[in-house]
């Protein structure tokens, strides 16, 4: 019997020809990513206590995104610690205040098929969109990686989520994801490895594949992988990565996953998740009329260039409904610049959007942006836990960028297909 | 032995370590642990007490302050039918004992609980029943007993098993 891509990636990282689900292995880490919250401020004192240095500073990437822009003395100190520490630790790959770590990591060309990577954030499975094994860990576990260059792993089972059919205009990877959350639940991934597969997935651009991998976290999986192909190669070439091996990093045709779940894109309608779980997803039209106060396009999950384009497609030539606020925090400065150049950002601003920094912002719920009691928000983010983004009486709904934009226009939960001109072109999925 | 604190519904990392306090140290975060569900928990929980939770306990963020807050409050163990994988790893790494117990929901609030971590046996002294839990793998239990990954690495360095360059 052949090996799944998951098994091949782990076998390579632990120096074996093959691995079997359930066995404990120790893997060598090719890439370790940290942000300002769980990174330097936490690992620095622990490294000092051990008197240890980083095993290989060139394999470490530090990105500030949680406490930027700093709003008080505490957050200023956290970010300053990151800036000072990368210098003393010899970390060259430092991306300061240019966007959200998972999206920056991809756009700066750090990811590639075949690697084994860890990130100090729960949405680190995002990296799996590039055909690599990447998962999230806490700060102390990151310390272990920084000191040893290794991490233990129970070889996961492979859960194959296979999509067939055509994603119609007004639908996106986010709708696929919410439908998977509804069917499988937030522990459906059982901390195993998800592989997203099938023609619908292959037809997605890299940034939408990243949306799928990102929310493997919401399915409770350790990783969420998409096999690399020419789309991967083209994205990486644009990010400055010249030679990419995709042929070695495909699952064997005769590999048998532990679970196989099939989904039909032709039968998919725009999805929205009711408070307080992504698993509370259903077709937008099944939720009835739900008035909204705030529409939020943000976070690593829902404010990449492709997401901004989807929102702009709905909002171009329209205005935000009276009494509604539309917040847009582009995931990275690079995506914002491109959106500005091509007119995507202009369409959003002319519709009445308020522009937020290229940072985690309200999604992280750490401070500056918190929603007040009784506020009903529809967000393109990944999580709508009670109290996470503000008051515990704030209601957070989740939807695709199309659906969030449609609610901004109408003031209530709306099927975005009602606002999209069927004759207009489909959003450029090239990113 | 200690008193059981039973929490139902869904327990995520934002409840255990709320975002607005994440910029502070563990003392301040622990003061707000689970306050959304029980405002008195942090002030009334005593060292040795046991937290009983629902399945997929600790879902959400990678923030290890979630288990670290429980450990800071002296919680002897968290018992739940299942744990979020990331929370489980973080708990071991910060030295917080966690036990998977399919029948954790048989425990009632304030029951008197005694735990044998090595065998995974939980004794409910209030009801006289024994609740079987999955034992923690020996190498992970050793890490918990050492106080977490950091002291465990310290011990390995002292023994010369690990070079720190």
Coordinates of C-alpha atoms in Angstrom, one line a residue:
Chain A
X1 CA 0.0 0.0 0.0
X2 CA 1.3 3.4 -0.9
X3 CA 1.8 6.4 1.3
X4 CA -0.3 9.5 1.6
X5 CA 1.4 12.9 1.1
X6 CA 1.1 13.4 4.9
X7 CA 3.1 10.2 5.5
X8 CA 5.7 11.1 2.9
X9 CA 6.3 14.5 4.4
X10 CA 6.7 13.2 7.9
X11 CA 8.8 10.2 6.8
X12 CA 11.3 12.6 5.1
X13 CA 11.4 14.9 8.2
X14 CA 12.1 12.0 10.6
X15 CA 14.7 10.3 8.3
X16 CA 12.7 7.2 7.4
X17 CA 11.5 5.6 4.2
X18 CA 7.9 5.2 5.5
X19 CA 5.9 5.9 8.6
X20 CA 2.7 4.3 10.0
X21 CA -0.1 6.3 11.7
X22 CA 0.0 6.1 15.5
X23 CA 3.8 5.7 15.9
X24 CA 5.8 8.3 17.7
X25 CA 8.6 9.9 15.7
X26 CA 11.0 12.8 16.1
X27 CA 11.2 15.1 13.2
X28 CA 13.7 17.7 12.1
X29 CA 12.2 21.1 11.6
X30 CA 12.9 23.0 8.3
X31 CA 11.2 26.2 9.3
X32 CA 10.0 27.7 12.6
X33 CA 7.7 30.8 12.4
X34 CA 6.9 33.0 15.4
X35 CA 4.9 36.2 15.9
X36 CA 5.2 39.0 18.5
X37 CA 2.7 37.5 21.0
X38 CA 3.9 33.9 21.4
X39 CA 7.4 34.5 20.0
X40 CA 10.4 36.5 21.3
X41 CA 8.8 37.9 24.5
X42 CA 8.1 34.3 25.6
X43 CA 11.1 32.4 24.3
X44 CA 13.8 34.9 25.1
X45 CA 13.6 34.5 28.9
X46 CA 13.4 30.7 28.5
X47 CA 16.5 30.6 26.2
X48 CA 18.4 32.7 28.7
X49 CA 17.4 30.4 31.6
X50 CA 18.8 27.5 29.6
X51 CA 21.9 29.4 28.4
X52 CA 21.0 28.1 24.9
X53 CA 21.1 29.5 21.4
X54 CA 19.0 28.9 18.4
X55 CA 19.9 25.7 16.5
X56 CA 19.8 27.5 13.1
X57 CA 18.8 31.2 13.0
X58 CA 18.3 31.0 9.2
X59 CA 15.4 28.5 9.7
X60 CA 13.6 30.9 11.9
X61 CA 11.1 33.6 10.7
X62 CA 9.7 36.3 13.1
X63 CA 6.7 38.4 12.0
X64 CA 5.0 41.1 14.1
X65 CA 1.3 41.2 13.6
X66 CA -0.6 40.7 17.0
X67 CA 0.4 43.9 18.9
X68 CA 0.9 46.2 15.9
X69 CA 0.4 49.0 15.6
X70 CA 1.1 49.2 19.3
X71 CA -1.5 51.2 21.2
X72 CA -0.1 51.3 24.7
X73 CA 3.1 50.9 26.7
X74 CA 2.6 47.1 27.2
X75 CA 2.2 46.4 23.5
X76 CA 5.0 48.8 22.6
X77 CA 7.3 46.8 24.8
X78 CA 6.2 43.5 23.4
X79 CA 7.0 44.6 19.8
X80 CA 10.3 46.3 20.9
X81 CA 11.3 43.0 22.5
X82 CA 10.8 41.2 19.1
X83 CA 12.9 43.8 17.3
X84 CA 15.8 43.7 19.8
X85 CA 15.7 39.9 20.1
X86 CA 16.0 39.1 16.3
X87 CA 19.2 41.2 16.2
X88 CA 20.9 39.5 19.2
X89 CA 19.6 36.0 18.1
X90 CA 20.9 36.5 14.6
X91 CA 17.5 36.0 13.0
X92 CA 17.7 37.5 9.5
X93 CA 14.1 36.7 8.4
X94 CA 12.2 39.4 10.3
X95 CA 9.1 40.9 8.8
X96 CA 8.0 43.9 10.9
X97 CA 4.4 45.3 10.7
X98 CA 3.9 44.3 7.0
X99 CA 1.0 41.9 7.6
X100 CA -0.4 38.8 9.2
X101 CA 2.2 36.1 9.7
X102 CA 0.5 33.2 7.8
X103 CA 0.0 35.3 4.7
X104 CA 3.4 37.1 4.9
X105 CA 5.1 33.7 5.3
X106 CA 3.7 32.7 1.9
X107 CA 4.1 35.9 0.1
X108 CA 7.8 36.3 1.2
X109 CA 8.6 32.9 -0.3
X110 CA 9.4 31.0 2.9
X111 CA 7.1 28.0 2.2
X112 CA 7.7 25.3 -0.4
X113 CA 6.5 21.8 -1.1
X114 CA 8.1 19.0 1.0
X115 CA 9.2 21.0 4.0
X116 CA 8.3 20.3 7.6
X117 CA 7.4 23.5 9.5
X118 CA 6.0 24.7 12.8
X119 CA 4.4 28.0 13.7
X120 CA 3.7 29.6 17.0
X121 CA 0.0 30.2 16.2
X122 CA -3.0 27.9 15.8
X123 CA -3.6 28.9 12.2
X124 CA -0.2 27.7 11.2
X125 CA -1.8 24.9 9.2
X126 CA -2.2 27.6 6.5
X127 CA 1.3 26.7 5.3
X128 CA -0.1 23.3 4.2
X129 CA -1.6 24.9 1.1
X130 CA 1.9 24.7 -0.3
X131 CA 2.2 20.9 -0.1
X132 CA 4.2 21.0 3.1
X133 CA 3.5 19.8 6.7
X134 CA 3.0 22.7 9.0
X135 CA 1.2 22.9 12.3
X136 CA 0.8 25.2 15.3
X137 CA 2.6 24.9 18.7
X138 CA 2.8 26.9 21.9
X139 CA 5.7 29.1 23.1
X140 CA 7.3 26.5 25.3
X141 CA 7.2 23.9 22.6
X142 CA 8.7 26.5 20.3
X143 CA 11.5 26.9 22.8
X144 CA 12.1 23.2 22.4
X145 CA 12.3 23.5 18.7
X146 CA 14.7 26.5 18.9
X147 CA 17.1 24.6 21.1
X148 CA 17.0 21.2 19.5
X149 CA 15.8 21.8 15.9
X150 CA 13.4 18.8 16.5
X151 CA 9.9 18.0 17.6
X152 CA 8.1 14.8 18.5
X153 CA 5.0 13.8 16.6
X154 CA 2.4 11.0 16.7
X155 CA 2.2 10.2 13.0
X156 CA -1.4 11.3 12.2
X157 CA -4.0 9.5 10.2
X158 CA -4.9 11.0 6.8
X159 CA -8.4 12.4 6.5
X160 CA -9.2 13.1 2.8
X161 CA -11.8 15.8 2.1
X162 CA -12.6 15.5 -1.6
X163 CA -14.5 18.2 -3.6
X164 CA -15.9 17.7 -7.0
X165 CA -18.0 20.1 -9.1
X166 CA -17.8 23.7 -10.1
X167 CA -17.7 26.6 -7.6
X168 CA -20.3 29.0 -9.0
X169 CA -19.9 32.8 -9.1
X170 CA -20.4 34.3 -5.6
X171 CA -19.0 31.2 -3.9
X172 CA -15.5 30.7 -2.5
X173 CA -13.2 28.5 -0.5
X174 CA -14.7 30.0 2.6
X175 CA -18.1 28.6 1.8
X176 CA -16.5 25.2 1.2
X177 CA -14.8 25.5 4.5
X178 CA -17.9 26.5 6.5
X179 CA -19.8 23.6 4.9
X180 CA -17.1 21.2 6.0
X181 CA -17.2 22.7 9.6
X182 CA -21.0 22.1 9.6
X183 CA -20.7 18.5 8.5
X184 CA -17.6 17.4 10.4
X185 CA -17.8 19.6 13.5
X186 CA -14.9 21.4 15.3
X187 CA -13.4 18.1 16.4
X188 CA -13.9 16.3 13.2
X189 CA -10.2 16.6 12.4
X190 CA -9.3 14.7 15.6
X191 CA -5.8 16.3 15.5
X192 CA -5.1 14.2 12.4
X193 CA -3.9 15.4 9.0
X194 CA -6.5 16.7 6.5
X195 CA -5.7 16.5 2.8
X196 CA -8.0 18.7 0.7
X197 CA -8.4 17.1 -2.7
X198 CA -10.4 16.9 -5.9
X199 CA -10.9 19.0 -9.0
X200 CA -12.7 21.9 -7.1
X201 CA -9.6 22.3 -4.8
X202 CA -7.2 22.1 -7.8
X203 CA -9.1 24.9 -9.5
X204 CA -8.5 27.3 -6.6
X205 CA -5.8 29.9 -6.6
X206 CA -3.2 29.8 -3.8
X207 CA -4.8 32.3 -1.5
X208 CA -8.1 30.4 -1.5
X209 CA -6.2 27.1 -0.9
X210 CA -4.7 29.0 2.1
X211 CA -8.2 29.7 3.4
X212 CA -8.9 25.9 3.4
X213 CA -5.6 25.0 5.1
X214 CA -6.0 27.9 7.6
X215 CA -9.3 26.6 8.8
X216 CA -8.1 23.1 9.3
X217 CA -7.6 24.5 12.7
X218 CA -11.4 25.0 13.1
X219 CA -11.8 21.3 12.1
X220 CA -9.5 20.4 15.0
X221 CA -6.9 18.9 12.6
X222 CA -3.1 19.2 13.2
X223 CA -2.5 20.0 9.5
X224 CA -4.4 20.8 6.3
X225 CA -2.6 20.0 3.2
X226 CA -3.1 20.6 -0.5
X227 CA -0.9 18.8 -3.0
X228 CA 1.4 21.2 -4.9
X229 CA 0.9 21.7 -8.7
X230 CA 1.6 24.3 -11.4
X231 CA -0.6 26.9 -9.5
X232 CA 1.8 26.4 -6.5
X233 CA 4.8 26.7 -8.7
X234 CA 3.5 29.9 -10.3
X235 CA 2.8 31.6 -7.0
X236 CA 6.2 30.7 -5.6
X237 CA 7.9 31.9 -8.8
X238 CA 6.2 35.3 -8.3
X239 CA 7.4 35.2 -4.6
X240 CA 11.0 34.7 -5.9
X241 CA 11.3 31.0 -5.3
X242 CA 13.0 29.7 -8.4
X243 CA 13.1 25.9 -8.4
X244 CA 10.3 24.0 -6.8
X245 CA 10.0 20.2 -6.6
X246 CA 6.4 19.3 -6.9
X247 CA 6.8 15.8 -8.4
X248 CA 8.2 14.3 -5.2
X249 CA 5.4 15.6 -3.0
X250 CA 2.3 13.8 -4.3
X251 CA 0.4 11.1 -2.4
X252 CA 0.6 7.6 -3.9
X253 CA -2.4 6.7 -6.1
X254 CA -2.9 3.5 -4.0
X255 CA -2.6 5.2 -0.6
X256 CA -5.7 4.7 1.5
X257 CA -6.8 7.5 3.9
X258 CA -8.3 6.7 7.3
X259 CA -11.4 8.6 6.3
X260 CA -12.8 9.9 3.1
X261 CA -15.5 12.6 3.0
X262 CA -17.0 13.7 -0.4
X263 CA -18.4 17.1 -1.0
X264 CA -20.2 18.5 -4.1
X265 CA -19.5 22.1 -5.1
X266 CA -22.4 22.1 -7.5
X267 CA -24.8 21.8 -4.6
X268 CA -23.1 24.4 -2.4
X269 CA -24.9 27.7 -1.5
X270 CA -23.2 30.7 0.3
X271 CA -22.7 29.7 3.9
X272 CA -22.9 31.6 7.2
X273 CA -22.0 30.4 10.7
X274 CA -24.2 31.6 13.5
X275 CA -22.7 32.4 16.9
X276 CA -20.6 31.0 18.6
X277 CA -19.0 28.3 16.5
X278 CA -17.9 27.8 12.8
X279 CA -19.8 24.5 13.1
X280 CA -23.1 26.4 13.3
X281 CA -22.9 26.9 9.5
X282 CA -25.8 26.6 7.1
X283 CA -26.8 28.2 3.8
X284 CA -27.2 32.0 4.2
X285 CA -30.9 31.7 3.2
X286 CA -31.6 29.1 5.9
X287 CA -30.8 31.6 8.6
X288 CA -33.6 34.0 7.7
X289 CA -33.3 37.8 8.1
X290 CA -30.5 38.6 10.5
X291 CA -29.8 42.4 10.9
X292 CA -26.1 43.3 11.2
X293 CA -24.3 46.3 12.7
X294 CA -20.7 45.7 11.5
X295 CA -19.3 44.0 8.5
X296 CA -15.6 43.0 9.0
X297 CA -13.3 41.9 6.2
X298 CA -10.1 40.9 8.1
X299 CA -7.6 38.4 9.3
X300 CA -5.4 35.8 7.7
X301 CA -8.5 33.8 6.8
X302 CA -10.5 36.5 5.1
X303 CA -8.6 39.7 4.0
X304 CA -6.0 38.4 1.4
X305 CA -6.0 40.1 -2.0
X306 CA -8.4 37.5 -3.4
X307 CA -10.8 38.2 -0.5
X308 CA -10.6 41.9 -1.1
X309 CA -11.4 41.3 -4.7
X310 CA -14.5 39.3 -3.8
X311 CA -15.7 42.0 -1.5
X312 CA -15.1 44.7 -4.1
X313 CA -17.0 42.8 -6.7
X314 CA -20.1 43.1 -4.5
X315 CA -19.4 46.7 -3.3
X316 CA -18.3 48.4 -6.5
X317 CA -20.7 51.2 -7.2
X318 CA -22.7 50.6 -4.0
X319 CA -22.8 52.2 -0.6
X320 CA -22.7 50.6 2.9
X321 CA -26.3 50.6 4.3
X322 CA -27.2 53.4 6.7
X323 CA -26.1 52.6 10.2
X324 CA -23.7 49.8 9.1
X325 CA -19.9 50.0 9.6
X326 CA -17.7 48.2 7.1
X327 CA -14.2 47.5 8.4
X328 CA -11.4 46.3 6.1
X329 CA -8.0 45.3 7.3
X330 CA -6.0 43.9 4.4
X331 CA -3.9 40.9 5.5
X332 CA -0.6 42.3 4.2
X333 CA 0.8 45.6 3.0
X334 CA 1.7 44.0 -0.3
X335 CA -1.9 42.8 -0.9
X336 CA -3.1 46.3 0.1
X337 CA -0.8 48.0 -2.3
X338 CA -1.9 45.7 -5.2
X339 CA -5.5 46.3 -4.3
X340 CA -4.9 50.0 -4.4
X341 CA -3.2 49.9 -7.8
X342 CA -5.8 47.8 -9.4
X343 CA -8.8 49.7 -8.0
X344 CA -10.0 47.0 -5.7
X345 CA -9.3 49.1 -2.6
X346 CA -10.9 52.2 -4.2
X347 CA -14.1 50.3 -4.7
X348 CA -14.2 49.4 -1.0
X349 CA -13.3 52.9 0.2
X350 CA -15.9 54.5 -2.1
X351 CA -18.5 52.2 -0.7
X352 CA -17.7 53.6 2.8
X353 CA -15.2 51.1 4.2
X354 CA -12.9 52.1 7.1
X355 CA -9.4 50.9 6.5
X356 CA -7.6 49.1 9.3
X357 CA -3.9 48.2 9.7
X358 CA -2.3 45.1 8.1
X359 CA -2.5 43.2 11.4
X360 CA -4.6 40.6 13.3
X361 CA -6.8 43.4 14.7
X362 CA -10.2 42.5 15.9
X363 CA -9.9 38.8 15.1
X364 CA -7.2 38.3 17.8
X365 CA -9.4 40.2 20.3
X366 CA -6.3 41.5 22.0
X367 CA -7.2 45.1 22.5
X368 CA -7.7 48.0 20.3
X369 CA -10.6 46.6 18.3
X370 CA -13.2 44.9 20.5
X371 CA -16.9 44.8 19.6
X372 CA -19.2 46.2 22.2
X373 CA -22.1 44.5 24.0
X374 CA -25.0 43.7 21.8
X375 CA -23.1 44.3 18.5
X376 CA -23.9 41.9 15.7
X377 CA -21.0 41.4 13.4
X378 CA -20.5 39.4 10.2
X379 CA -16.9 38.7 9.6
X380 CA -14.7 36.9 7.0
X381 CA -12.5 35.6 9.9
X382 CA -12.1 32.0 11.1
X383 CA -13.5 32.0 14.6
X384 CA -16.7 33.3 16.3
X385 CA -16.2 32.1 19.8
X386 CA -18.2 33.8 22.5
X387 CA -16.3 36.9 23.8
X388 CA -13.3 36.4 21.6
X389 CA -13.7 39.6 19.6
X390 CA -15.3 41.7 22.3
X391 CA -18.2 41.6 24.8
X392 CA -19.6 38.1 25.4
X393 CA -23.0 39.5 24.3
X394 CA -21.5 40.5 20.9
X395 CA -22.7 38.1 18.2
X396 CA -20.2 37.2 15.6
X397 CA -21.3 35.5 12.4
X398 CA -18.9 34.2 9.8
X399 CA -19.2 34.3 6.1
X400 CA -17.2 34.6 2.9
X401 CA -16.0 38.0 1.8
X402 CA -18.8 38.1 -0.8
X403 CA -21.4 37.4 2.0
X404 CA -19.8 40.0 4.4
X405 CA -19.9 42.6 1.6
X406 CA -23.5 41.8 0.8
X407 CA -24.5 42.3 4.4
X408 CA -22.6 45.6 4.4
X409 CA -24.8 46.8 1.5
X410 CA -28.2 45.5 2.8
X411 CA -27.7 45.8 6.5
X412 CA -28.6 42.1 7.1
X413 CA -27.5 38.6 6.2
X414 CA -27.9 38.4 2.4
X415 CA -27.1 35.8 -0.3
X416 CA -24.4 37.7 -2.2
X417 CA -25.6 36.1 -5.5
X418 CA -28.5 38.5 -5.3
X419 CA -26.1 41.5 -5.7
X420 CA -23.7 40.0 -8.2
X421 CA -24.2 40.8 -11.8
X422 CA -24.3 37.4 -13.4
X423 CA -22.9 38.8 -16.6
X424 CA -19.7 40.3 -14.9
X425 CA -16.5 38.3 -14.9
X426 CA -15.6 35.9 -12.1
X427 CA -13.1 37.2 -9.5
X428 CA -9.5 36.6 -10.5
X429 CA -8.6 33.5 -8.5
X430 CA -5.0 33.8 -9.6
X431 CA -3.8 34.5 -6.1
Chain B
X1 CA -7.4 14.9 46.3
X2 CA -9.5 18.0 45.5
X3 CA -12.8 19.4 44.6
X4 CA -14.4 19.0 41.2
X5 CA -15.2 22.1 39.1
X6 CA -17.5 21.0 36.3
X7 CA -17.8 23.1 33.2
X8 CA -20.2 22.3 30.4
X9 CA -20.8 23.6 26.8
X10 CA -17.6 24.4 24.9
X11 CA -14.3 25.5 26.5
X12 CA -12.0 27.5 24.2
X13 CA -8.7 29.1 24.8
X14 CA -10.3 32.6 24.9
X15 CA -12.3 31.5 28.0
X16 CA -9.1 30.1 29.7
X17 CA -6.8 33.0 28.7
X18 CA -8.9 36.0 27.6
X19 CA -7.4 38.1 24.8
X20 CA -7.4 41.5 26.6
X21 CA -5.1 40.1 29.3
X22 CA -2.7 38.3 27.0
X23 CA -0.3 41.2 27.1
X24 CA 0.2 40.6 30.8
X25 CA 2.0 37.9 32.8
X26 CA 0.4 34.6 33.9
X27 CA -0.6 35.9 37.3
X28 CA -3.0 38.5 35.7
X29 CA -4.2 36.1 33.0
X30 CA -5.0 33.4 35.6
X31 CA -7.1 35.9 37.6
X32 CA -9.5 35.9 34.6
X33 CA -9.4 32.2 33.8
X34 CA -12.9 30.9 32.9
X35 CA -14.5 34.1 34.3
X36 CA -16.9 34.2 31.4
X37 CA -18.4 30.9 32.8
X38 CA -17.8 31.4 36.5
X39 CA -16.6 34.8 37.8
X40 CA -15.6 33.2 41.1
X41 CA -13.6 30.3 39.7
X42 CA -10.1 31.9 39.8
X43 CA -10.6 33.3 43.3
X44 CA -12.1 30.2 44.8
X45 CA -10.3 27.3 43.1
X46 CA -7.8 25.7 45.5
X47 CA -4.5 23.8 44.8
X48 CA -5.4 20.2 44.2
X49 CA -8.8 20.9 42.7
X50 CA -9.8 19.2 39.5
X51 CA -11.4 20.8 36.4
X52 CA -14.0 18.6 34.5
X53 CA -14.7 19.7 31.0
X54 CA -16.5 18.8 27.8
X55 CA -15.1 17.2 24.7
X56 CA -12.6 19.1 22.5
X57 CA -11.5 20.9 25.7
X58 CA -9.3 23.9 25.0
X59 CA -10.1 24.4 21.3
X60 CA -8.9 27.5 19.5
X61 CA -5.7 29.4 19.9
X62 CA -2.1 28.1 20.3
X63 CA -1.7 30.3 23.4
X64 CA -0.2 28.1 26.1
X65 CA -1.3 30.6 28.7
X66 CA -4.6 28.6 28.6
X67 CA -3.2 25.5 30.4
X68 CA -0.6 27.6 32.2
X69 CA -3.4 29.6 33.8
X70 CA -4.9 26.4 35.2
X71 CA -1.5 25.3 36.4
X72 CA -0.9 28.7 38.0
X73 CA -4.1 28.3 40.0
X74 CA -2.9 24.9 41.2
X75 CA -5.4 22.7 39.3
X76 CA -4.2 19.1 39.8
X77 CA -5.7 17.8 36.6
X78 CA -8.1 18.5 33.8
X79 CA -10.4 15.6 32.9
X80 CA -12.4 15.7 29.7
X81 CA -13.6 13.1 27.1
X82 CA -11.2 14.7 24.6
X83 CA -8.8 17.6 24.2
X84 CA -7.9 19.9 21.4
X85 CA -4.6 18.5 20.1
X86 CA -2.8 21.8 20.5
X87 CA -4.1 22.4 24.0
X88 CA -3.0 18.8 25.0
X89 CA 0.5 19.4 23.8
X90 CA 0.7 22.8 25.5
X91 CA -0.6 21.4 28.8
X92 CA 2.2 18.8 28.8
X93 CA 4.7 21.4 27.9
X94 CA 3.7 23.7 30.8
X95 CA 3.4 20.8 33.3
X96 CA -0.4 20.7 33.6
X97 CA -1.7 17.1 33.9
X98 CA -4.6 16.4 31.5
X99 CA -6.5 13.1 31.4
X100 CA -8.8 11.8 28.6
X101 CA -11.8 10.3 30.4
X102 CA -14.8 9.2 28.3
X103 CA -16.9 9.1 31.5
X104 CA -15.8 12.5 32.9
X105 CA -19.4 13.7 32.7
X106 CA -20.3 11.3 35.5
X107 CA -18.5 13.7 37.9
X108 CA -20.7 16.3 39.7
X109 CA -19.7 19.8 40.9
X110 CA -17.8 19.7 44.2
X111 CA -17.3 15.9 44.1
X112 CA -14.2 14.9 46.0
X113 CA -11.7 13.5 43.4
X114 CA -8.5 11.6 43.8
X115 CA -6.2 10.9 40.8
X116 CA -3.5 8.3 40.1
X117 CA -1.8 9.8 37.0
X118 CA 0.4 6.8 36.2
X119 CA -2.5 4.4 35.9
X120 CA -5.0 6.9 34.7
X121 CA -7.4 5.9 37.5
X122 CA -9.7 8.5 38.9
X123 CA -11.4 7.8 42.2
X124 CA -14.6 9.7 43.0
X125 CA -14.7 9.7 46.8
X126 CA -18.1 11.3 47.0
X127 CA -19.8 8.5 45.0
X128 CA -17.3 5.8 45.6
X129 CA -16.9 5.1 41.9
X130 CA -13.8 4.6 39.9
X131 CA -13.5 6.3 36.5
X132 CA -11.1 4.9 34.0
X133 CA -9.1 7.4 32.0
X134 CA -6.5 6.9 29.2
X135 CA -3.1 6.9 30.9
X136 CA -0.7 9.6 29.8
X137 CA 2.1 8.1 27.8
X138 CA 5.2 7.6 30.0
X139 CA 7.5 10.0 28.2
X140 CA 4.8 12.8 28.5
X141 CA 4.1 12.0 32.1
X142 CA 7.8 12.3 32.8
X143 CA 7.7 15.8 31.3
X144 CA 4.6 16.8 33.4
X145 CA 6.3 15.5 36.5
X146 CA 9.5 17.5 35.7
X147 CA 7.2 20.6 35.6
X148 CA 7.0 20.9 31.9
X149 CA 9.3 21.0 28.8
X150 CA 11.6 23.8 30.1
X151 CA 12.7 22.1 33.4
X152 CA 12.9 18.8 31.4
X153 CA 15.3 20.4 28.9
X154 CA 17.3 21.8 31.9
X155 CA 17.6 18.3 33.3
X156 CA 18.8 17.0 29.9
X157 CA 21.4 19.7 29.6
X158 CA 22.6 19.0 33.1
X159 CA 23.0 15.3 32.3
X160 CA 24.9 16.3 29.2
X161 CA 22.3 14.7 26.8
X162 CA 21.8 18.0 25.0
X163 CA 24.4 20.5 23.7
X164 CA 23.3 24.1 23.8
X165 CA 26.2 25.5 21.7

